[in-house]
mmCIF file of C-alpha atoms in Angstrom:
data_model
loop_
_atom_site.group_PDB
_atom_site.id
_atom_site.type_symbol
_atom_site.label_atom_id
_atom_site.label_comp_id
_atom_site.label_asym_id
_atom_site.label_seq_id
_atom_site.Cartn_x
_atom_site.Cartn_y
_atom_site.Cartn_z
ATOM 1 C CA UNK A 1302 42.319 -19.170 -16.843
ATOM 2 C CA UNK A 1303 39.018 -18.301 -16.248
ATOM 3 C CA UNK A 1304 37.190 -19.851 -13.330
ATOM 4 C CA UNK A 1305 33.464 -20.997 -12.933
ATOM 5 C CA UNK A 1306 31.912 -18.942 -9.999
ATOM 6 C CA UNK A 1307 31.100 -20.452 -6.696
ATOM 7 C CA UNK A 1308 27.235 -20.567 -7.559
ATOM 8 C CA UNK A 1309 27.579 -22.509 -10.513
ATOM 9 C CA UNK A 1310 29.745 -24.939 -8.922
ATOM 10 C CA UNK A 1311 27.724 -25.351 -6.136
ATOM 11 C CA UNK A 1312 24.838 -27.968 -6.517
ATOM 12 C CA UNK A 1313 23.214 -26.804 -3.426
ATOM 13 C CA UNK A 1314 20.296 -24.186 -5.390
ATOM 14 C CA UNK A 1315 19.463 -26.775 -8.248
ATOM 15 C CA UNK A 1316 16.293 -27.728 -6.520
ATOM 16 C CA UNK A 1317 14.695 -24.464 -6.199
ATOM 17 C CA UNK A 1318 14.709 -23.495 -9.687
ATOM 18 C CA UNK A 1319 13.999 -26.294 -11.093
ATOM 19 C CA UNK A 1320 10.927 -26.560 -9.291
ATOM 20 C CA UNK A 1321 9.902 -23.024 -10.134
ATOM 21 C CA UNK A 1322 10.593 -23.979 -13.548
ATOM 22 C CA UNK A 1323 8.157 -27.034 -13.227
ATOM 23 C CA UNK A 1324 5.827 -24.820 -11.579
ATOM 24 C CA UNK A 1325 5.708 -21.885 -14.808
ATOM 25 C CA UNK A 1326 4.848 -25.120 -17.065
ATOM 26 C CA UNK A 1327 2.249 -26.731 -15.270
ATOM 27 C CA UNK A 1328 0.481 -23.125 -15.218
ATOM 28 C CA UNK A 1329 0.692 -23.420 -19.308
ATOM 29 C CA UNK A 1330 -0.508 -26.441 -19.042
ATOM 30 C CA UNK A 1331 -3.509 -25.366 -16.856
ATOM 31 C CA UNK A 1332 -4.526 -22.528 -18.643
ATOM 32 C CA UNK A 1333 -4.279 -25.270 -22.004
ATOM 33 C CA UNK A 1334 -6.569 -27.461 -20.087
ATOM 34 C CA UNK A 1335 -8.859 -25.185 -19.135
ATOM 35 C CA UNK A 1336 -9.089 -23.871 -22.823
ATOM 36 C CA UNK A 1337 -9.929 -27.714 -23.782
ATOM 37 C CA UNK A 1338 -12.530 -27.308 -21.392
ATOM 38 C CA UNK A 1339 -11.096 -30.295 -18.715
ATOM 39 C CA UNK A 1340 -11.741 -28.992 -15.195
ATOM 40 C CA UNK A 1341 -10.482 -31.821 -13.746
ATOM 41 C CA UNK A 1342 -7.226 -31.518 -15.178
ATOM 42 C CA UNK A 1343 -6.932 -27.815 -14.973
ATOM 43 C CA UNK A 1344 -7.277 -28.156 -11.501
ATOM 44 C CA UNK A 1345 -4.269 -30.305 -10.715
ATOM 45 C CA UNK A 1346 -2.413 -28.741 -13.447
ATOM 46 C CA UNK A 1347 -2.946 -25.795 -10.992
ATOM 47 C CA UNK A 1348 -2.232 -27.127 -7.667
ATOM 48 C CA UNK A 1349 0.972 -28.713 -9.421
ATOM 49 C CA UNK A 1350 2.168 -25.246 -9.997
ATOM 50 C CA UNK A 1351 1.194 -23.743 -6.847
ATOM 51 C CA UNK A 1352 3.162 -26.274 -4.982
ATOM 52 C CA UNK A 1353 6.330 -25.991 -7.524
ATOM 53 C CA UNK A 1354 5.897 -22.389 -7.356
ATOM 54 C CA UNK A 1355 5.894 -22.173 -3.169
ATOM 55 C CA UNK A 1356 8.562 -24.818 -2.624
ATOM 56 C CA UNK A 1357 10.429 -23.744 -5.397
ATOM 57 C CA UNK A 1358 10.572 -19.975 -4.300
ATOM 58 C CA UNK A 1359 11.138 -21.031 -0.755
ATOM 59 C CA UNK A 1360 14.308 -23.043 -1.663
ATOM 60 C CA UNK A 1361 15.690 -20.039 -3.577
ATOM 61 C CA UNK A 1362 15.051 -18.133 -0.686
ATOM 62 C CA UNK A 1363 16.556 -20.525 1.935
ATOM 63 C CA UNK A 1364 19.681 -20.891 -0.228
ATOM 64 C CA UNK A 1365 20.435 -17.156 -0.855
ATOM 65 C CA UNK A 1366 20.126 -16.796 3.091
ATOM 66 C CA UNK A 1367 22.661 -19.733 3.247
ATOM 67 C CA UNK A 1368 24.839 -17.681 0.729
ATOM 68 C CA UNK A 1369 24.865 -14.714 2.393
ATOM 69 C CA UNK A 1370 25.245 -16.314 5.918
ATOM 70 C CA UNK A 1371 28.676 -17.767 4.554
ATOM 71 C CA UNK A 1372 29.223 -14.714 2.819
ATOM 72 C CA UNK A 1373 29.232 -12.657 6.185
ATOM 73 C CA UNK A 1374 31.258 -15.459 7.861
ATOM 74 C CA UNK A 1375 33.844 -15.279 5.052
ATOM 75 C CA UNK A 1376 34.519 -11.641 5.812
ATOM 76 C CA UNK A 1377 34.422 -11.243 9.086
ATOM 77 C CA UNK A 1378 36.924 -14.050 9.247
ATOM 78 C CA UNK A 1379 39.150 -12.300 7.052
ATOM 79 C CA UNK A 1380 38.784 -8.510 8.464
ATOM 80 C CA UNK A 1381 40.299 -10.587 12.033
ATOM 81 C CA UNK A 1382 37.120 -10.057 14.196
#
């Protein structure tokens, strides 16, 4: 029986790409603004996606160092050292 791998299971890295997700759509939506001509709302279409983008890319990042952390602790646990 096949088994769903730790990763998917694991509800830990949902944040992260969801906000990088949110952060790729509110750059369409900026550059569609800014084709409309608003300047106002290109501009926190914008800073939406910058924020998304950094905290988004920073929780991937802080949850594959998590992953690897208990990665490393998993083996050396079983090798006996």
């Amino acid at each position: 029986m096949p088994v769903a791998p730790k990763a998917c299971a694991d509800e830990h890295n949902l944040p992260g790409p969801i906000l990088a997700a949110a952060g790729i759509v509110a750059i369409a939506l900026a550059l569609t603004a800014v084709g409309y001509g608003s300047l106002t709302w290109s501009g926190l279409c914008a800073l939406a996606s910058v924020l998304c983008l950094r905290f988004g890319i920073g929780l991937m990042v802080l949850e594959h160092r998590r992953a690897k952390a208990e990665k490393w602790g998993e083996s050396a646990s079983q090798s006996g050292i």
